[in-house]
mmCIF file of C-alpha atoms in Angstrom:
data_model
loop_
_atom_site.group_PDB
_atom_site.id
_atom_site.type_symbol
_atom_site.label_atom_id
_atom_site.label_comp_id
_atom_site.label_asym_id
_atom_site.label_seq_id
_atom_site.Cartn_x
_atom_site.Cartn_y
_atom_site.Cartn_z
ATOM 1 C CA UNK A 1 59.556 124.086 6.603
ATOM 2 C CA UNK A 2 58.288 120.400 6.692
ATOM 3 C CA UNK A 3 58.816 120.227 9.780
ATOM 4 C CA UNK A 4 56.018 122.697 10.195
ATOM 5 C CA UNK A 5 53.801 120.851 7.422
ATOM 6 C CA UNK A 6 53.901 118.278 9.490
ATOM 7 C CA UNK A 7 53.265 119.189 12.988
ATOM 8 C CA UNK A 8 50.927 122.201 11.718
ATOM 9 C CA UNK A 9 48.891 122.000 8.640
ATOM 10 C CA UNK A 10 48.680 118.007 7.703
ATOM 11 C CA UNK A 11 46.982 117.560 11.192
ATOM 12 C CA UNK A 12 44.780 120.249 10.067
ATOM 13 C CA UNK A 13 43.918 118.496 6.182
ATOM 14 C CA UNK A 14 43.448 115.433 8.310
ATOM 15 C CA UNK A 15 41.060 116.851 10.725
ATOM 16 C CA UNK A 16 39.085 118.648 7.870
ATOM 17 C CA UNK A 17 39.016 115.430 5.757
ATOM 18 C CA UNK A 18 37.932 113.418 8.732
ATOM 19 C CA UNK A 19 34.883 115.986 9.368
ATOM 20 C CA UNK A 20 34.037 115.181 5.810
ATOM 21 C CA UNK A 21 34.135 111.652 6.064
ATOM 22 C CA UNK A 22 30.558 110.546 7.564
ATOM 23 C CA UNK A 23 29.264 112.776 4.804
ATOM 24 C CA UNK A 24 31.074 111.440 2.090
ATOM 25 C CA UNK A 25 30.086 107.777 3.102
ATOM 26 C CA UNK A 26 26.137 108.389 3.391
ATOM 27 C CA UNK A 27 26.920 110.022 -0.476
ATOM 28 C CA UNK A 28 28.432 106.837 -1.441
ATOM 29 C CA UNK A 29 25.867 104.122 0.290
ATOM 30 C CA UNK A 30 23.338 106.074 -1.026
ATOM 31 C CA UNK A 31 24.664 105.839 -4.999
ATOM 32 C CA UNK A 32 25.825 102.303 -4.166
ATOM 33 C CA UNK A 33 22.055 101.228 -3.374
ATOM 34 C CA UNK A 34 20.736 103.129 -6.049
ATOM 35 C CA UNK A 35 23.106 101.351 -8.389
ATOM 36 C CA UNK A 36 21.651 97.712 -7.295
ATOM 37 C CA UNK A 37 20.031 97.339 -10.388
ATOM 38 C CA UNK A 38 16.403 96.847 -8.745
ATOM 39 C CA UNK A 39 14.725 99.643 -7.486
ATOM 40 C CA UNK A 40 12.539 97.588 -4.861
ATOM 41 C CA UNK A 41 15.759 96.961 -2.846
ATOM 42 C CA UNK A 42 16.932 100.548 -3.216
ATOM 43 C CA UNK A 43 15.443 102.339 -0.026
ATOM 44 C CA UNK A 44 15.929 98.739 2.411
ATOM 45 C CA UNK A 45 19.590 98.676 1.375
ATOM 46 C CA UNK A 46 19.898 102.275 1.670
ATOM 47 C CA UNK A 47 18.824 102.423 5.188
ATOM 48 C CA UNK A 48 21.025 99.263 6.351
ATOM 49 C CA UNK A 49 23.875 100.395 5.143
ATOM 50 C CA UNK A 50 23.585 103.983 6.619
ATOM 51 C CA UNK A 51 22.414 102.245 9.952
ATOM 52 C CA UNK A 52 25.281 100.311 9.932
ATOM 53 C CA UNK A 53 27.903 103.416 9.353
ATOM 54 C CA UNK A 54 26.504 105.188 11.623
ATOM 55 C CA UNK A 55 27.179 101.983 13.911
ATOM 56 C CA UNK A 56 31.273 101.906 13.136
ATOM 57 C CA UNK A 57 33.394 103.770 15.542
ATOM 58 C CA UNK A 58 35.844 106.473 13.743
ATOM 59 C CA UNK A 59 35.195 109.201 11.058
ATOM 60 C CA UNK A 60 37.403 107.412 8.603
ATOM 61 C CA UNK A 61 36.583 103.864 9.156
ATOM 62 C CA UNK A 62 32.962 104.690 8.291
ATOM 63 C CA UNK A 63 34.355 105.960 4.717
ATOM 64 C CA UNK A 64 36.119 102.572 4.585
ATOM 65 C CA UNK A 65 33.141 100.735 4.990
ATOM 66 C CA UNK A 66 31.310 103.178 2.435
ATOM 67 C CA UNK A 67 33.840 102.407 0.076
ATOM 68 C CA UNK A 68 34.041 98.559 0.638
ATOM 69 C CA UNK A 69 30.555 98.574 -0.591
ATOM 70 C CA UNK A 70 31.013 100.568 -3.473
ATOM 71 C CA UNK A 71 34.270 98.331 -4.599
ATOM 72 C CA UNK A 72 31.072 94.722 -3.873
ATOM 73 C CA UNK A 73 28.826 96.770 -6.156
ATOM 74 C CA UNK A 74 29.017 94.323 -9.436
ATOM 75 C CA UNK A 75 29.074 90.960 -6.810
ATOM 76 C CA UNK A 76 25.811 92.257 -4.733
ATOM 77 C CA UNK A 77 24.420 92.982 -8.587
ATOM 78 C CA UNK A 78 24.866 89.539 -9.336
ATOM 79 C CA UNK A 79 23.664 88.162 -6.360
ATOM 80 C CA UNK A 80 20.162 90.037 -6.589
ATOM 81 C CA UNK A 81 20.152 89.308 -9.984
ATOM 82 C CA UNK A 82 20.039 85.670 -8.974
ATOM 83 C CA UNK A 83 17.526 85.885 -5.989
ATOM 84 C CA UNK A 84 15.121 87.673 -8.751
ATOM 85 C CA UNK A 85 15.572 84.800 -10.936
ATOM 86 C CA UNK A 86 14.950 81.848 -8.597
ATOM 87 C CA UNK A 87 12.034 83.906 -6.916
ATOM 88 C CA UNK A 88 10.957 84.365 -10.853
ATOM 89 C CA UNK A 89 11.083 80.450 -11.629
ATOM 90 C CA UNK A 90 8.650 79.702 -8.606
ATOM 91 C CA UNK A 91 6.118 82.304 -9.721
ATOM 92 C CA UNK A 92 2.963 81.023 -11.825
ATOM 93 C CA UNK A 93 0.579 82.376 -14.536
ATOM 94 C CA UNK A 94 -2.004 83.012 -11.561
ATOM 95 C CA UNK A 95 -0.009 84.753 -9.481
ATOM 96 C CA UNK A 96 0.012 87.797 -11.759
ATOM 97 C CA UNK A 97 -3.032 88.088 -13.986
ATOM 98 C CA UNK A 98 -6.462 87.343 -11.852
ATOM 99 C CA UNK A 99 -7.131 84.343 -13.761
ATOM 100 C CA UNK A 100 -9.487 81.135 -12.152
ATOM 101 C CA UNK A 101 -12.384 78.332 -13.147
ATOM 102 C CA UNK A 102 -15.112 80.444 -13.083
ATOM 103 C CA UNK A 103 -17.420 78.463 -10.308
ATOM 104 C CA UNK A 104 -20.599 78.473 -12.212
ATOM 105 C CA UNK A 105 -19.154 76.565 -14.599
ATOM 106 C CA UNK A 106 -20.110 73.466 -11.805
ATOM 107 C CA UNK A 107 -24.060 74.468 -12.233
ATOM 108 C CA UNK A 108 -23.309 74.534 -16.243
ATOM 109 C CA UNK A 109 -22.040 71.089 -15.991
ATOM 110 C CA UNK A 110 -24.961 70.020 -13.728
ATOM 111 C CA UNK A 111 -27.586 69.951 -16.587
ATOM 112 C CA UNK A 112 -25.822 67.122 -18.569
ATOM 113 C CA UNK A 113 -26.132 69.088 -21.666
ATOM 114 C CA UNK A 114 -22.978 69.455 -23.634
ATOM 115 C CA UNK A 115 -23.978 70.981 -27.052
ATOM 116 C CA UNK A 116 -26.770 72.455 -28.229
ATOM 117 C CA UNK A 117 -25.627 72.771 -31.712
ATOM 118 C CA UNK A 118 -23.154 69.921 -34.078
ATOM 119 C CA UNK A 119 -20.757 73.147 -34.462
ATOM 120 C CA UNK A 120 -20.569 73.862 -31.011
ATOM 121 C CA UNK A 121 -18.652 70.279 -31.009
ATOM 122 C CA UNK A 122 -16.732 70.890 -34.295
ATOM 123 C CA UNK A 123 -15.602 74.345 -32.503
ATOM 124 C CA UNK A 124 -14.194 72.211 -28.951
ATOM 125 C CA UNK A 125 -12.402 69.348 -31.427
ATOM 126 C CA UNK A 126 -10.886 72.107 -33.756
ATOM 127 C CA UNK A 127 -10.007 74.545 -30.914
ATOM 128 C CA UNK A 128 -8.873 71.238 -29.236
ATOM 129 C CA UNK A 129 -6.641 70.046 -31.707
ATOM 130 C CA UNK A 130 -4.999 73.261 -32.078
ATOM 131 C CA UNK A 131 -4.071 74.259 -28.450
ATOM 132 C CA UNK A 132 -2.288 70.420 -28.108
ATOM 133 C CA UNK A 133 -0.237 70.879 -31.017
ATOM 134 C CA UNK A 134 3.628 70.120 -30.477
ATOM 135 C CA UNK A 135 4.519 72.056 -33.208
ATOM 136 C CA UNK A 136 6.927 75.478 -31.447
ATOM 137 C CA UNK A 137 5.678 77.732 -34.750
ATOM 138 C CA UNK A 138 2.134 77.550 -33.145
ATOM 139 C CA UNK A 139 2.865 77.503 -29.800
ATOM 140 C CA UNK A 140 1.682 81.534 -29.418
ATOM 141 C CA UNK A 141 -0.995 81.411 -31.784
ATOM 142 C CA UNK A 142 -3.967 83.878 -31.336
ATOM 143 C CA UNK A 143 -7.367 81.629 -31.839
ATOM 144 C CA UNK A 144 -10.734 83.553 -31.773
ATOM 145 C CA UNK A 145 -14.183 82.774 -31.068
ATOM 146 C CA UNK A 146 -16.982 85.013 -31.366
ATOM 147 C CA UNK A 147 -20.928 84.952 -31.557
ATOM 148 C CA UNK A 148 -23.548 86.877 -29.386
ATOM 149 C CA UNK A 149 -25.122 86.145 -25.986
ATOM 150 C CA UNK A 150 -26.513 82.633 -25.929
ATOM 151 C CA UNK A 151 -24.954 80.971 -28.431
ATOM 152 C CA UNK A 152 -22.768 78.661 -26.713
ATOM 153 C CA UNK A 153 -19.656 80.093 -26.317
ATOM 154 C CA UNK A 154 -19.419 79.462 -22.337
ATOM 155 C CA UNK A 155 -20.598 75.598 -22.978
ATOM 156 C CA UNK A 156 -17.303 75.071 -25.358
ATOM 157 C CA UNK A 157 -15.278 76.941 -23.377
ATOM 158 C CA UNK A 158 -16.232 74.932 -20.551
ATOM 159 C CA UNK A 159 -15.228 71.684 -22.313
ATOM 160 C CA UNK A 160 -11.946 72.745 -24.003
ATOM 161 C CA UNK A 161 -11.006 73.936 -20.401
ATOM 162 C CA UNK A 162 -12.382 70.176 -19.218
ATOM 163 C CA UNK A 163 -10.469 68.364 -22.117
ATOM 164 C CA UNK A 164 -7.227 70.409 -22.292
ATOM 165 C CA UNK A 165 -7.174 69.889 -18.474
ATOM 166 C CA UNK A 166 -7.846 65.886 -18.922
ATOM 167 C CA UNK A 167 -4.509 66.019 -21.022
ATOM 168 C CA UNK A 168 -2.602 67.856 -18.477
ATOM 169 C CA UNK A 169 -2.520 71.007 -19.332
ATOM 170 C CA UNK A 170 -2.235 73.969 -17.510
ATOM 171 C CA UNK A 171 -5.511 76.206 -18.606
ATOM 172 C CA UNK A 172 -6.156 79.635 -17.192
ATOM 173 C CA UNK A 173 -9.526 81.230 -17.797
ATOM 174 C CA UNK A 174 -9.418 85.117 -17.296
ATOM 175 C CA UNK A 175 -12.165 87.177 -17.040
ATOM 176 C CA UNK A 176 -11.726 90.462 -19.385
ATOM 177 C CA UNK A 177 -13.329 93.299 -17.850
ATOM 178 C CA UNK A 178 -12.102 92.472 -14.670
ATOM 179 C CA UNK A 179 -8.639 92.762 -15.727
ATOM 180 C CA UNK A 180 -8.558 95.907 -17.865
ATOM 181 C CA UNK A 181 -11.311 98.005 -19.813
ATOM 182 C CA UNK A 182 -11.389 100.794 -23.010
ATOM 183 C CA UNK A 183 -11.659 103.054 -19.411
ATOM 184 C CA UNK A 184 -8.422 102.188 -17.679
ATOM 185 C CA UNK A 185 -5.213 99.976 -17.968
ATOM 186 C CA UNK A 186 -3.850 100.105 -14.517
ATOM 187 C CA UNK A 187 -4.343 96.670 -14.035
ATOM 188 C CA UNK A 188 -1.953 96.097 -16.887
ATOM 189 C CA UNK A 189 2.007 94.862 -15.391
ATOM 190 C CA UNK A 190 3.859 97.362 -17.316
ATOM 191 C CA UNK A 191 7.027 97.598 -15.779
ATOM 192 C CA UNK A 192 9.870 95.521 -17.370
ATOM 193 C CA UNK A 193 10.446 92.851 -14.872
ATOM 194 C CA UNK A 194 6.394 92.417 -15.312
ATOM 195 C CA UNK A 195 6.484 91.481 -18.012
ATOM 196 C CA UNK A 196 9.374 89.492 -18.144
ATOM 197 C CA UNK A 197 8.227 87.393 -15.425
ATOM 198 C CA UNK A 198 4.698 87.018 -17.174
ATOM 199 C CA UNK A 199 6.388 85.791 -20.161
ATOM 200 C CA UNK A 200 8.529 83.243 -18.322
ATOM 201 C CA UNK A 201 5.280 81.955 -16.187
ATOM 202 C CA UNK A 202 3.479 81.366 -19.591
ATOM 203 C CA UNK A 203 5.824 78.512 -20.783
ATOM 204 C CA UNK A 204 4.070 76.580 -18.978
ATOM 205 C CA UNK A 205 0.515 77.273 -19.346
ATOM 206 C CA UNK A 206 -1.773 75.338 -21.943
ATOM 207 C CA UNK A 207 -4.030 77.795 -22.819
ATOM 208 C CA UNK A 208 -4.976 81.111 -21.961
ATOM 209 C CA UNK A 209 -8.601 81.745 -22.516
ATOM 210 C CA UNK A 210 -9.365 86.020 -22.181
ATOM 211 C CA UNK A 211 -13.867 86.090 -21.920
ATOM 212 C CA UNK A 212 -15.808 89.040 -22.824
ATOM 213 C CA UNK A 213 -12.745 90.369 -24.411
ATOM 214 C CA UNK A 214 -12.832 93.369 -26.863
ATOM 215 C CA UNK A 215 -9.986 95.466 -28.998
ATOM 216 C CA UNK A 216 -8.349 96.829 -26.046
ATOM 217 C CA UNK A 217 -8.179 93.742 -24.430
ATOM 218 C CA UNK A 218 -5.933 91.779 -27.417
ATOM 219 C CA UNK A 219 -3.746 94.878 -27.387
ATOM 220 C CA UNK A 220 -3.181 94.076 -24.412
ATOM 221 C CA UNK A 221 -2.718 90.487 -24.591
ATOM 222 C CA UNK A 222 -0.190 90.969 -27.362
ATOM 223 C CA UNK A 223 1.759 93.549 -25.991
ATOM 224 C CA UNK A 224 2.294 91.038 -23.089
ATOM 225 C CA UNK A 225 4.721 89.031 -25.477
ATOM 226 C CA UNK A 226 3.263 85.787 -24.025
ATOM 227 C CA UNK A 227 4.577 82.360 -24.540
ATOM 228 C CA UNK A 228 1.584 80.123 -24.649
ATOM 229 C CA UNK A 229 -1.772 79.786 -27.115
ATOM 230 C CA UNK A 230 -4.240 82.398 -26.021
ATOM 231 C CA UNK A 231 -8.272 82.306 -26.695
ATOM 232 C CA UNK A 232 -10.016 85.637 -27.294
ATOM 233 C CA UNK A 233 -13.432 85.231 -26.526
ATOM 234 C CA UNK A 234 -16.556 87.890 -26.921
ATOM 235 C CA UNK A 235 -18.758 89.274 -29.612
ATOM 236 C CA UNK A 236 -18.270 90.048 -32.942
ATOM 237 C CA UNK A 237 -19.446 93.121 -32.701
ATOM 238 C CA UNK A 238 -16.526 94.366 -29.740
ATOM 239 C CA UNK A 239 -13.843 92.410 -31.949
ATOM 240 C CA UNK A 240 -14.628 93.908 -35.164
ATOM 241 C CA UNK A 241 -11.309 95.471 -35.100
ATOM 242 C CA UNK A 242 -9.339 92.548 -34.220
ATOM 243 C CA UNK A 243 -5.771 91.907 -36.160
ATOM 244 C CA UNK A 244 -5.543 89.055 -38.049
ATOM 245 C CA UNK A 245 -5.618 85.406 -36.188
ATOM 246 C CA UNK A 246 -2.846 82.959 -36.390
ATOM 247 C CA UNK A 247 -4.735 80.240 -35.207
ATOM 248 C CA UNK A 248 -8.157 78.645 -35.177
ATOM 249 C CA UNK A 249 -11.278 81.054 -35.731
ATOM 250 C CA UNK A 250 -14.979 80.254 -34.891
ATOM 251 C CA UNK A 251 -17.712 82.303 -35.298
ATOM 252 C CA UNK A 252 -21.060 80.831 -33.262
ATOM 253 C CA UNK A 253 -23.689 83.468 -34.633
ATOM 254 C CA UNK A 254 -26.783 81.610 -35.236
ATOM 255 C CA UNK A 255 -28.111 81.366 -38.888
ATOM 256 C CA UNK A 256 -31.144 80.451 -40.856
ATOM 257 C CA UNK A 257 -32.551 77.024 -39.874
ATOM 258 C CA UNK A 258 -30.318 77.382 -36.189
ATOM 259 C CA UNK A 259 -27.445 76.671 -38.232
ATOM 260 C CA UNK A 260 -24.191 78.019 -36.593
ATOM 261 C CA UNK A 261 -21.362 79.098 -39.308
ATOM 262 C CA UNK A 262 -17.618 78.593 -38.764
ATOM 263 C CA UNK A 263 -14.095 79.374 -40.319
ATOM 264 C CA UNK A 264 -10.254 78.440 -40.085
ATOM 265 C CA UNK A 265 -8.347 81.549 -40.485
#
């Protein structure tokens, strides 16, 4: 009776486990590249690894390969892991949000005129002042400045970004409506390792100045988590919903006599 198992029937399992064997090791490349832990490298490892099965000589040798990858799963974690990380620590503030010195800013400069009115200086030194502070409990403050269309607001933004840059630090000016509008948030990194890698690019960064921003905007902003002092910038009336600031606030409307008022928050 064994004699007959195995001259008959185990050549038969072995033939109908080997015919099951290519299939088996596609399953498990397949789950192995889905289990990466990044889902950009999913479909590149995927087809490498199948490529290369379909390379090996033998039914069963490809299901040894299959499984050899399955049993470097938590090593080939790490080691992406750590590629993400490096590539992570090279990336700047830039390279994700479509910030840059807006180039008119040259003409602005051009004119020699710096302020137009006393609190339009009082707003640069304050705002100033408050950005360069050491202290880590203000490091993501919120400061807000706000007044209509021709009250200044582009002249002192043009000379904290001058002054803060004078110091050394790393401003970034970012135009609002360019980025994302009450119509559509696409342009908003929402995927975790987004966001994670926008938070690690802005421990570096000075300031963060957001123009022509309204409410959507700063919910956007804060939902970002970032790590550095951000400006919102844009009219009273588009901000009128605006949480509470935790820095400096200015308000530039004009009033009687050309007088411009201001506040600390």
């Amino acid at each position: 009776m064994i004699a007959v198992l195995t001259a008959v029937v185990l050549p038969l399992l072995l033939a109908e486990f080997g015919d099951w064997c290519p299939w088996l090791a596609k399953r498990l490349v397949r789950w192995t590249a889905r289990h990466l832990g990044d889902a950009a490298v999913v479909e590149r490892y995927s087809e490498e690894w199948l490529a290369e099965i379909e390379e090996v000589p033998g039914k069963l040798s490809c299901l040894v390969v299959a499984i050899g990858k399955v049993s470097a799963l938590p090593k080939s974690r790490w080691e992406l892991r750590a590629q993400r990380r490096a590539v992570d620590r090279l990336v700047r503030l830039g390279d994700l949000l479509p910030t840059g010195r807006p180039s008119y800013w040259d003409h602005l400069g051009d004119s020699g005129v710096i302020y137009r009115f006393v609190h339009q200086a009082e707003a640069c030194s304050r705002m100033v002042q408050a950005v360069a502070d050491d202290d880590p409990r203000c490091r993501n403050d919120l400061h807000v400045l706000v007044g209509p269309a021709g009250s200044g607001k582009t002249v002192v933004l043009q000379w904290i970004y001058e002054a803060l840059h004078q110091q050394g630090k790393e401003v970034h000016y970012l135009y609002a409506p360019r980025w994302v509008t009450s119509r559509s948030q696409s342009s908003l990194p929402l995927d975790r390792r987004s966001r994670k890698r926008l938070a690690r690019a802005s421990e570096d960064v000075g300031l963060l100045m957001v123009d022509e921003a309204d409410g959507v905007t700063i919910q956007a902003v804060q939902s970002l988590r970032l790590r550095c002092p951000v400006l919102i910038v844009g009219r009273a009336s588009d901000l009128s919903r605006r949480p509470r600031s935790t820095g400096v606030e200015f308000d530039l409307t004009p009033q009687g006599g050309g007088f411009l008022r201001h506040g600390l928050s």
